[in-house]
Amino acid sequence: MFKRFRNSNLTDTLSQVANRRRFLQIAGAAMLISLRPANADNDLPVVLSVRVWPAGDYTRVTLESSAQLEYRSFTVKDPERLVLDIDGVDLAGPLSQLAGKVSDGDPYIKLLRAGKNKPGTVRLVFELKVAIKPQVFRLKPIGEYANRLVVDLYPENPADPLLALLKDKQKDEAAAETVVEDKSISKQKDTARQPDSSDVNLPKGAVFTVMIDPGHGGEDPGAIGSKGTHEKAITLAIGKRLRQLINEQPNMRASMTRDADFFVPLADRVKKARKINADLFISIHADAFLTPSARGSSVFALSEGGASSTAAKWLAKKENDADKVGGVSVGGGDPYLKRTLFDLTQTATISDSLKLGKTVLSEIGGINRLHKGDVEQASFAVLKAPDIPSILVETAFISNPEEESKLLDDAYQDKMAKAILTGIKRYIAKNPAAAKMKIASIG
């Protein structure tokens, strides 16, 4: 009997434990349900963030989501609108805050609003300032990004690039005239080899055009330093300084593939240079390497075959992946970037690029340690214009804390821009026949 009593108590105890375990499981499940998004039970996508990148060339709107978004889009006239219907998402979180994402200065979007079109569908309406040619496409997850739905708003009537080039030249010349300083003192402070317009003797009326290409931008931040510095910000800052210096020269002018924080596909960077009949293409970067000890400045030219070093090959692959990070619509591109065989024009262009790279590298060596003493070569997509000598300048390693501090310094940025300009002018002086001098009026 005592034995049966003990067994009875044990049975009761086990029953209580089982009941308590079921209670905890039910409570835990309820807690998990409360923590999950409202539409998580159906594995529907959740919009994680919305980003707007306004620029003169185009405005990009990016919707980042936990899963691929299903959408439909169409345009409406009088007034100009773009309508985007997205299925299976909630009108909450980032989508409910769309209006505040658009600045008054956006050149293409007047207003962006969202509402429920029908059950299970959210409608985004872009009220536009001008007629546009939209490109809407999806991007798969890469790097730090989840799924993305991209809306690019290009104007139906884009600005004339040559007219923009002339305006930049006139603006920078006017700015230079308003600066009052002792030129001789500033020369002594900055560098012993200041740019001097007398270094370049061009035919009367000739204008030498340089396309400056600040690497990365917009959705693509480039390399990121230990202080959180984005490569795209450094390249833009140095690029603007170089443009002003070039435009201050009486027989030179400069344009930029981007003059603000927006993404430009690699093929478009090359196209922009060819549209203005550029004599040179200078791509500016501040990359990172696998270890923070890597340091120094470098200059690269295009390679017909393999890369000149393992590091150069690694860097070229990393830079060529910019389109995947920044986001390019499938089917876009340029035949010059897809070629694997080079004709005689390309071979001659690479030869000129190496000469240009050598003079620029020599000048940069006066302000910073060189990572390599010679111009390196690799298959950089952005350098593949067949008829424009092109180089890629690594101004310093942003992954090196000491060099990251240099890159953030205004004085270093000035010196780098001046060194590049001096290298360009030395190249022109040594190779006048290599340059395609355009007889044009600056106006």
CSV table of C-alpha atoms in Angstrom, one decimal:
chain,number,residue,atom,x,y,z
A,1,MET,CA,0.0,0.0,0.0
A,2,PHE,CA,2.9,2.3,0.8
A,3,LYS,CA,4.3,1.5,-2.5
A,4,ARG,CA,1.1,2.4,-4.3
A,5,PHE,CA,1.0,5.7,-2.4
A,6,ARG,CA,4.5,6.7,-3.5
A,7,ASN,CA,3.7,5.8,-7.1
A,8,SER,CA,0.5,7.9,-6.9
A,9,ASN,CA,2.5,10.9,-5.6
A,10,LEU,CA,5.0,10.5,-8.4
A,11,THR,CA,2.3,10.3,-11.0
A,12,ASP,CA,0.7,13.6,-9.6
A,13,THR,CA,4.1,15.3,-9.6
A,14,LEU,CA,4.9,14.3,-13.2
A,15,SER,CA,1.4,15.5,-14.3
A,16,GLN,CA,2.0,18.9,-12.7
A,17,VAL,CA,5.4,19.2,-14.4
A,18,ALA,CA,3.8,18.3,-17.8
A,19,ASN,CA,1.0,20.9,-17.2
A,20,ARG,CA,3.5,23.5,-16.3
A,21,ARG,CA,5.6,22.8,-19.4
A,22,ARG,CA,2.6,23.1,-21.6
A,23,PHE,CA,1.7,26.4,-20.0
A,24,LEU,CA,5.2,27.8,-20.6
A,25,GLN,CA,5.1,26.6,-24.2
A,26,ILE,CA,1.8,28.3,-24.9
A,27,ALA,CA,3.0,31.5,-23.2
A,28,GLY,CA,6.3,31.5,-25.1
A,29,ALA,CA,4.5,31.0,-28.4
A,30,ALA,CA,2.2,33.9,-27.6
A,31,MET,CA,5.2,36.1,-26.8
A,32,LEU,CA,6.9,35.1,-30.1
A,33,ILE,CA,3.7,36.0,-32.0
A,34,SER,CA,3.5,39.4,-30.4
A,35,LEU,CA,7.1,40.1,-31.3
A,36,ARG,CA,6.8,39.2,-35.0
A,37,PRO,CA,5.5,41.6,-37.7
A,38,ALA,CA,1.8,41.5,-38.3
A,39,ASN,CA,2.2,39.8,-41.7
A,40,ALA,CA,5.0,37.4,-40.7
A,41,ASP,CA,2.6,34.4,-40.3
A,42,ASN,CA,2.2,34.4,-44.1
A,43,ASP,CA,5.9,35.0,-44.8
A,44,LEU,CA,5.0,38.3,-46.6
A,45,PRO,CA,7.7,40.9,-47.1
A,46,VAL,CA,8.3,43.7,-44.6
A,47,VAL,CA,9.6,47.1,-45.9
A,48,LEU,CA,12.7,47.8,-43.8
A,49,SER,CA,13.7,51.2,-45.1
A,50,VAL,CA,13.1,53.8,-47.9
A,51,ARG,CA,16.0,55.9,-49.2
A,52,VAL,CA,15.8,58.8,-51.7
A,53,TRP,CA,18.8,60.0,-53.6
A,54,PRO,CA,18.1,63.3,-55.5
A,55,ALA,CA,20.6,64.5,-58.2
A,56,GLY,CA,20.7,66.5,-61.3
A,57,ASP,CA,21.1,63.5,-63.5
A,58,TYR,CA,18.2,61.5,-61.9
A,59,THR,CA,16.5,60.8,-58.6
A,60,ARG,CA,16.6,57.3,-57.2
A,61,VAL,CA,14.2,55.8,-54.6
A,62,THR,CA,15.1,52.5,-53.0
A,63,LEU,CA,12.7,50.3,-51.0
A,64,GLU,CA,14.7,47.7,-49.0
A,65,SER,CA,12.6,44.7,-47.8
A,66,SER,CA,12.9,41.4,-46.1
A,67,ALA,CA,11.8,39.5,-49.2
A,68,GLN,CA,11.3,40.3,-52.9
A,69,LEU,CA,8.5,42.7,-53.6
A,70,GLU,CA,5.8,42.1,-56.2
A,71,TYR,CA,4.9,45.3,-58.0
A,72,ARG,CA,3.3,47.0,-61.0
A,73,SER,CA,4.1,50.5,-62.3
A,74,PHE,CA,2.6,53.0,-64.8
A,75,THR,CA,2.8,56.7,-65.6
A,76,VAL,CA,0.0,59.2,-65.7
A,77,LYS,CA,-0.1,62.6,-67.6
A,78,ASP,CA,-1.6,66.0,-66.8
A,79,PRO,CA,-0.2,66.3,-64.2
A,80,GLU,CA,2.9,64.1,-64.4
A,81,ARG,CA,2.8,61.1,-62.0
A,82,LEU,CA,4.3,57.7,-61.6
A,83,VAL,CA,2.2,55.1,-59.8
A,84,LEU,CA,3.7,52.0,-58.1
A,85,ASP,CA,1.5,49.3,-56.7
A,86,ILE,CA,3.2,46.9,-54.2
A,87,ASP,CA,1.4,43.7,-53.2
A,88,GLY,CA,1.5,42.0,-49.8
A,89,VAL,CA,2.9,44.8,-47.6
A,90,ASP,CA,1.5,46.9,-44.8
A,91,LEU,CA,1.1,50.6,-44.9
A,92,ALA,CA,3.2,51.1,-41.8
A,93,GLY,CA,6.8,51.9,-40.7
A,94,PRO,CA,8.9,53.4,-43.5
A,95,LEU,CA,6.0,53.5,-46.0
A,96,SER,CA,4.0,55.7,-43.7
A,97,GLN,CA,6.8,58.2,-43.6
A,98,LEU,CA,7.4,58.7,-47.3
A,99,ALA,CA,6.4,62.3,-47.6
A,100,GLY,CA,9.2,63.4,-45.3
A,101,LYS,CA,11.8,61.6,-47.4
A,102,VAL,CA,11.6,64.1,-50.3
A,103,SER,CA,13.4,67.4,-50.1
A,104,ASP,CA,12.0,70.6,-51.6
A,105,GLY,CA,15.1,70.8,-53.8
A,106,ASP,CA,14.5,67.4,-55.4
A,107,PRO,CA,14.7,68.2,-59.2
A,108,TYR,CA,12.1,65.6,-60.1
A,109,ILE,CA,9.8,64.6,-57.3
A,110,LYS,CA,7.3,67.2,-56.0
A,111,LEU,CA,5.5,64.8,-53.6
A,112,LEU,CA,5.7,61.2,-52.7
A,113,ARG,CA,2.7,59.6,-50.9
A,114,ALA,CA,1.4,56.1,-50.1
A,115,GLY,CA,-2.0,54.7,-49.4
A,116,LYS,CA,-4.0,51.5,-49.6
A,117,ASN,CA,-5.3,50.9,-53.1
A,118,LYS,CA,-7.1,47.7,-52.3
A,119,PRO,CA,-6.8,45.0,-49.6
A,120,GLY,CA,-3.3,43.7,-49.7
A,121,THR,CA,-1.9,46.4,-52.0
A,122,VAL,CA,-0.2,49.6,-51.1
A,123,ARG,CA,0.0,52.3,-53.8
A,124,LEU,CA,2.8,54.8,-54.0
A,125,VAL,CA,2.2,57.9,-56.1
A,126,PHE,CA,5.1,60.0,-57.3
A,127,GLU,CA,3.9,63.6,-58.1
A,128,LEU,CA,6.5,64.8,-60.5
A,129,LYS,CA,8.0,68.2,-61.5
A,130,VAL,CA,8.8,67.3,-65.1
A,131,ALA,CA,8.2,64.4,-67.5
A,132,ILE,CA,10.3,61.4,-66.7
A,133,LYS,CA,11.5,58.1,-68.1
A,134,PRO,CA,11.2,55.7,-65.1
A,135,GLN,CA,13.3,52.6,-64.6
A,136,VAL,CA,11.9,50.2,-62.0
A,137,PHE,CA,13.8,47.0,-61.1
A,138,ARG,CA,14.6,44.6,-58.3
A,139,LEU,CA,18.0,43.8,-56.8
A,140,LYS,CA,18.9,40.6,-54.9
A,141,PRO,CA,20.6,40.9,-51.5
A,142,ILE,CA,24.3,41.8,-51.5
A,143,GLY,CA,26.7,42.9,-48.8
A,144,GLU,CA,24.8,44.8,-46.1
A,145,TYR,CA,21.7,45.2,-48.3
A,146,ALA,CA,18.6,43.0,-48.2
A,147,ASN,CA,16.2,42.8,-51.2
A,148,ARG,CA,15.8,46.1,-53.0
A,149,LEU,CA,13.1,47.6,-55.3
A,150,VAL,CA,14.7,50.5,-57.2
A,151,VAL,CA,12.9,53.4,-58.9
A,152,ASP,CA,15.1,55.6,-61.1
A,153,LEU,CA,13.5,58.8,-62.4
A,154,TYR,CA,15.3,60.1,-65.4
A,155,PRO,CA,14.2,63.2,-67.2
A,156,GLU,CA,12.7,62.9,-70.7
A,157,ASN,CA,14.8,65.8,-71.7
A,158,PRO,CA,18.2,65.5,-70.0
A,159,ALA,CA,20.5,68.5,-69.7
A,160,ASP,CA,23.1,69.1,-72.5
A,161,PRO,CA,26.4,67.8,-71.0
A,162,LEU,CA,28.5,70.3,-73.0
A,163,LEU,CA,26.4,73.2,-71.8
A,164,ALA,CA,26.8,72.0,-68.2
A,165,LEU,CA,30.6,71.8,-68.8
A,166,LEU,CA,30.7,75.4,-70.0
A,167,LYS,CA,28.7,76.5,-66.9
A,168,ASP,CA,31.0,74.7,-64.5
A,169,LYS,CA,34.0,76.4,-66.2
A,170,GLN,CA,32.5,79.9,-66.0
A,171,LYS,CA,31.5,79.3,-62.3
A,172,ASP,CA,34.9,78.2,-61.2
A,173,GLU,CA,36.6,81.0,-63.1
A,174,ALA,CA,34.4,83.5,-61.4
A,175,ALA,CA,35.1,81.9,-58.0
A,176,ALA,CA,38.8,82.1,-58.7
A,177,GLU,CA,38.6,85.8,-59.5
A,178,THR,CA,37.0,86.6,-56.1
A,179,VAL,CA,39.7,84.9,-54.1
A,180,VAL,CA,42.3,87.4,-52.8
A,181,GLU,CA,45.5,85.8,-51.5
A,182,ASP,CA,49.2,86.0,-51.7
A,183,LYS,CA,50.0,83.5,-54.4
A,184,SER,CA,53.7,83.2,-53.6
A,185,ILE,CA,53.1,82.4,-50.0
A,186,SER,CA,50.4,79.9,-50.7
A,187,LYS,CA,52.8,78.1,-53.2
A,188,GLN,CA,55.5,77.8,-50.6
A,189,LYS,CA,53.1,76.4,-48.1
A,190,ASP,CA,51.4,73.8,-50.3
A,191,THR,CA,54.1,72.3,-52.5
A,192,ALA,CA,57.3,73.2,-54.3
A,193,ARG,CA,55.7,72.2,-57.6
A,194,GLN,CA,52.5,74.3,-57.9
A,195,PRO,CA,50.5,74.0,-61.1
A,196,ASP,CA,51.3,76.8,-63.5
A,197,SER,CA,49.4,77.5,-66.7
A,198,SER,CA,52.7,78.2,-68.4
A,199,ASP,CA,53.6,74.5,-68.0
A,200,VAL,CA,51.1,73.7,-70.9
A,201,ASN,CA,51.6,75.2,-74.3
A,202,LEU,CA,48.5,74.4,-76.4
A,203,PRO,CA,47.6,75.7,-79.8
A,204,LYS,CA,45.7,78.9,-79.8
A,205,GLY,CA,42.1,78.3,-79.1
A,206,ALA,CA,42.6,74.7,-78.1
A,207,VAL,CA,40.8,73.4,-75.0
A,208,PHE,CA,41.8,70.4,-73.0
A,209,THR,CA,38.9,68.5,-71.4
A,210,VAL,CA,39.2,66.3,-68.4
A,211,MET,CA,36.4,64.0,-67.0
A,212,ILE,CA,36.8,63.5,-63.3
A,213,ASP,CA,35.2,60.4,-61.9
A,214,PRO,CA,34.6,60.3,-58.1
A,215,GLY,CA,34.3,56.6,-57.3
A,216,HIS,CA,31.1,55.1,-55.8
A,217,GLY,CA,28.2,57.2,-54.6
A,218,GLY,CA,24.6,56.9,-53.4
A,219,GLU,CA,23.6,53.3,-52.6
A,220,ASP,CA,27.3,52.3,-53.0
A,221,PRO,CA,29.4,53.9,-50.2
A,222,GLY,CA,32.6,52.2,-51.3
A,223,ALA,CA,35.1,51.3,-48.6
A,224,ILE,CA,34.5,52.4,-45.1
A,225,GLY,CA,37.2,53.5,-42.6
A,226,SER,CA,37.5,52.7,-38.9
A,227,LYS,CA,36.1,56.2,-38.1
A,228,GLY,CA,33.1,55.5,-40.3
A,229,THR,CA,34.4,57.6,-43.3
A,230,HIS,CA,32.8,56.6,-46.6
A,231,GLU,CA,35.0,56.4,-49.6
A,232,LYS,CA,32.3,58.0,-51.7
A,233,ALA,CA,32.5,61.2,-49.6
A,234,ILE,CA,36.3,61.5,-49.9
A,235,THR,CA,36.4,60.9,-53.7
A,236,LEU,CA,33.7,63.6,-54.2
A,237,ALA,CA,35.5,66.1,-52.1
A,238,ILE,CA,38.8,65.6,-53.9
A,239,GLY,CA,37.0,65.5,-57.3
A,240,LYS,CA,35.4,68.9,-56.7
A,241,ARG,CA,38.8,70.4,-55.7
A,242,LEU,CA,40.4,69.0,-58.8
A,243,ARG,CA,37.6,70.3,-61.0
A,244,GLN,CA,37.9,73.8,-59.7
A,245,LEU,CA,41.7,73.8,-60.2
A,246,ILE,CA,41.4,72.6,-63.8
A,247,ASN,CA,38.6,75.1,-64.6
A,248,GLU,CA,40.8,77.9,-63.3
A,249,GLN,CA,43.3,77.1,-66.1
A,250,PRO,CA,42.7,79.3,-69.2
A,251,ASN,CA,43.1,76.4,-71.6
A,252,MET,CA,41.5,73.6,-69.6
A,253,ARG,CA,38.1,72.6,-68.5
A,254,ALA,CA,36.7,69.8,-66.4
A,255,SER,CA,33.4,67.9,-65.8
A,256,MET,CA,32.5,65.2,-63.2
A,257,THR,CA,30.6,61.9,-63.6
A,258,ARG,CA,28.8,62.9,-60.4
A,259,ASP,CA,28.8,66.1,-58.5
A,260,ALA,CA,26.7,65.0,-55.6
A,261,ASP,CA,25.9,61.8,-53.5
A,262,PHE,CA,24.3,59.6,-56.1
A,263,PHE,CA,25.2,56.3,-57.9
A,264,VAL,CA,26.5,56.2,-61.4
A,265,PRO,CA,26.8,52.8,-63.2
A,266,LEU,CA,30.3,52.0,-64.5
A,267,ALA,CA,29.1,52.1,-68.1
A,268,ASP,CA,27.5,55.5,-67.7
A,269,ARG,CA,30.8,56.9,-66.3
A,270,VAL,CA,32.5,56.0,-69.6
A,271,LYS,CA,29.5,57.2,-71.7
A,272,LYS,CA,29.6,60.6,-69.9
A,273,ALA,CA,33.3,61.0,-70.8
A,274,ARG,CA,32.7,60.2,-74.5
A,275,LYS,CA,29.7,62.6,-74.7
A,276,ILE,CA,31.9,65.6,-73.9
A,277,ASN,CA,34.8,64.3,-76.0
A,278,ALA,CA,37.0,64.2,-73.0
A,279,ASP,CA,40.8,64.1,-73.6
A,280,LEU,CA,41.4,62.3,-70.3
A,281,PHE,CA,39.5,60.3,-67.7
A,282,ILE,CA,40.6,60.4,-64.1
A,283,SER,CA,38.9,58.1,-61.6
A,284,ILE,CA,39.4,58.9,-58.0
A,285,HIS,CA,39.3,56.3,-55.2
A,286,ALA,CA,40.4,55.7,-51.6
A,287,ASP,CA,40.1,52.0,-51.1
A,288,ALA,CA,40.5,49.5,-48.4
A,289,PHE,CA,42.5,46.3,-48.1
A,290,LEU,CA,42.2,43.1,-46.1
A,291,THR,CA,44.6,44.4,-43.3
A,292,PRO,CA,44.7,48.0,-41.8
A,293,SER,CA,48.5,48.0,-42.3
A,294,ALA,CA,48.2,48.5,-46.1
A,295,ARG,CA,49.1,52.1,-46.9
A,296,GLY,CA,50.2,54.5,-49.7
A,297,SER,CA,48.9,55.9,-52.9
A,298,SER,CA,48.7,54.1,-56.3
A,299,VAL,CA,47.9,54.8,-59.9
A,300,PHE,CA,46.3,52.1,-62.2
A,301,ALA,CA,45.8,51.8,-65.9
A,302,LEU,CA,43.8,49.3,-67.9
A,303,SER,CA,45.4,45.9,-68.7
A,304,GLU,CA,44.9,44.1,-72.0
A,305,GLY,CA,45.7,40.8,-70.3
A,306,GLY,CA,46.2,39.9,-66.7
A,307,ALA,CA,46.7,42.2,-63.7
A,308,SER,CA,50.2,43.3,-62.8
A,309,SER,CA,49.8,41.9,-59.3
A,310,THR,CA,47.5,39.8,-57.2
A,311,ALA,CA,46.5,42.9,-55.2
A,312,ALA,CA,45.7,44.8,-58.5
A,313,LYS,CA,43.5,41.9,-59.6
A,314,TRP,CA,41.7,41.8,-56.3
A,315,LEU,CA,41.1,45.6,-56.4
A,316,ALA,CA,39.8,45.5,-59.9
A,317,LYS,CA,37.3,42.8,-59.1
A,318,LYS,CA,36.2,44.8,-56.0
A,319,GLU,CA,35.7,48.0,-58.0
A,320,ASN,CA,34.0,46.2,-60.9
A,321,ASP,CA,31.4,44.9,-58.4
A,322,ALA,CA,30.2,48.4,-57.8
A,323,ASP,CA,27.3,48.0,-60.2
A,324,LYS,CA,26.1,45.0,-58.1
A,325,VAL,CA,26.2,47.1,-54.9
A,326,GLY,CA,24.9,50.4,-56.3
A,327,GLY,CA,22.3,48.7,-58.4
A,328,VAL,CA,22.0,48.5,-62.2
A,329,SER,CA,19.0,47.4,-64.2
A,330,VAL,CA,19.5,44.0,-66.0
A,331,GLY,CA,20.2,44.6,-69.6
A,332,GLY,CA,22.0,47.8,-69.1
A,333,GLY,CA,25.6,48.2,-69.9
A,334,ASP,CA,28.0,49.3,-72.6
A,335,PRO,CA,29.7,47.3,-75.3
A,336,TYR,CA,33.1,48.8,-74.3
A,337,LEU,CA,32.8,47.2,-70.9
A,338,LYS,CA,32.0,43.8,-72.4
A,339,ARG,CA,34.8,43.5,-74.8
A,340,THR,CA,37.6,41.0,-74.2
A,341,LEU,CA,39.6,41.8,-77.3
A,342,PHE,CA,41.2,45.2,-77.9
A,343,ASP,CA,41.8,46.8,-81.2
A,344,LEU,CA,44.8,49.0,-82.1
A,345,THR,CA,43.0,52.1,-80.9
A,346,GLN,CA,42.6,50.6,-77.4
A,347,THR,CA,46.2,49.5,-77.4
A,348,ALA,CA,47.4,53.0,-78.2
A,349,THR,CA,45.1,54.4,-75.5
A,350,ILE,CA,46.5,52.1,-72.9
A,351,SER,CA,50.0,53.3,-73.8
A,352,ASP,CA,49.0,56.9,-73.3
A,353,SER,CA,47.2,56.0,-70.1
A,354,LEU,CA,50.5,54.5,-68.8
A,355,LYS,CA,52.3,57.7,-69.7
A,356,LEU,CA,49.7,59.8,-67.9
A,357,GLY,CA,49.8,57.5,-64.9
A,358,LYS,CA,53.5,57.8,-64.6
A,359,THR,CA,53.5,61.6,-64.4
A,360,VAL,CA,50.6,61.6,-61.9
A,361,LEU,CA,52.2,59.0,-59.8
A,362,SER,CA,55.4,61.0,-59.7
A,363,GLU,CA,53.6,64.0,-58.4
A,364,ILE,CA,51.6,62.1,-55.8
A,365,GLY,CA,54.8,60.6,-54.5
A,366,GLY,CA,55.7,64.1,-53.3
A,367,ILE,CA,52.8,64.3,-50.8
A,368,ASN,CA,52.3,60.7,-49.7
A,369,ARG,CA,54.2,57.4,-49.6
A,370,LEU,CA,53.6,55.3,-52.7
A,371,HIS,CA,52.1,51.8,-52.3
A,372,LYS,CA,53.9,50.8,-55.5
A,373,GLY,CA,56.6,52.7,-57.3
A,374,ASP,CA,55.2,51.9,-60.8
A,375,VAL,CA,51.8,52.3,-62.5
A,376,GLU,CA,49.9,49.1,-62.0
A,377,GLN,CA,47.5,47.5,-64.5
A,378,ALA,CA,44.3,45.5,-64.1
A,379,SER,CA,40.9,45.1,-65.9
A,380,PHE,CA,39.0,48.0,-64.4
A,381,ALA,CA,35.7,48.4,-66.2
A,382,VAL,CA,35.6,52.1,-65.6
A,383,LEU,CA,38.8,52.6,-67.6
A,384,LYS,CA,37.6,50.9,-70.8
A,385,ALA,CA,36.9,53.9,-73.0
A,386,PRO,CA,38.6,52.8,-76.2
A,387,ASP,CA,39.8,56.3,-77.2
A,388,ILE,CA,40.3,58.2,-74.0
A,389,PRO,CA,43.5,57.8,-71.9
A,390,SER,CA,42.2,56.8,-68.5
A,391,ILE,CA,43.7,56.2,-65.0
A,392,LEU,CA,42.4,55.3,-61.6
A,393,VAL,CA,44.1,57.1,-58.7
A,394,GLU,CA,44.0,55.5,-55.2
A,395,THR,CA,44.6,58.6,-53.1
A,396,ALA,CA,45.3,56.5,-49.9
A,397,PHE,CA,44.0,53.5,-48.0
A,398,ILE,CA,40.9,54.5,-46.1
A,399,SER,CA,41.3,51.2,-44.1
A,400,ASN,CA,44.5,52.5,-42.6
A,401,PRO,CA,43.6,54.7,-39.6
A,402,GLU,CA,46.5,57.1,-40.2
A,403,GLU,CA,45.7,57.5,-43.9
A,404,GLU,CA,42.0,57.8,-43.1
A,405,SER,CA,42.8,60.9,-41.0
A,406,LYS,CA,44.8,62.3,-43.9
A,407,LEU,CA,42.0,61.8,-46.3
A,408,LEU,CA,39.7,63.8,-44.0
A,409,ASP,CA,42.1,66.7,-43.9
A,410,ASP,CA,41.3,69.6,-46.2
A,411,ALA,CA,45.0,70.4,-46.7
A,412,TYR,CA,45.8,66.8,-47.8
A,413,GLN,CA,42.8,66.9,-50.2
A,414,ASP,CA,44.1,70.1,-51.7
A,415,LYS,CA,47.6,68.7,-52.1
A,416,MET,CA,46.2,65.6,-53.8
A,417,ALA,CA,44.1,67.6,-56.2
A,418,LYS,CA,47.1,69.9,-57.1
A,419,ALA,CA,49.4,66.9,-57.5
A,420,ILE,CA,47.0,65.3,-60.0
A,421,LEU,CA,46.6,68.5,-61.9
A,422,THR,CA,50.4,69.0,-62.1
A,423,GLY,CA,50.7,65.4,-63.3
A,424,ILE,CA,48.1,66.0,-66.0
A,425,LYS,CA,49.9,69.2,-67.2
A,426,ARG,CA,53.3,67.4,-67.3
A,427,TYR,CA,51.7,64.7,-69.4
A,428,ILE,CA,50.3,67.2,-71.9
A,429,ALA,CA,53.6,69.0,-72.1
A,430,LYS,CA,55.5,65.7,-72.8
A,431,ASN,CA,52.9,64.2,-75.1
A,432,PRO,CA,51.2,66.9,-77.2
A,433,ALA,CA,50.5,64.5,-80.1
A,434,ALA,CA,48.8,62.0,-77.8
A,435,ALA,CA,46.1,64.5,-76.8
A,436,LYS,CA,43.0,65.0,-79.0
A,437,MET,CA,43.0,68.8,-78.8
A,438,LYS,CA,39.6,70.3,-79.6
A,439,ILE,CA,39.5,73.7,-81.1
A,440,ALA,CA,36.7,75.3,-79.3
A,441,SER,CA,35.6,78.5,-77.7
A,442,ILE,CA,35.3,78.6,-73.9
A,443,GLY,CA,32.9,81.5,-74.4
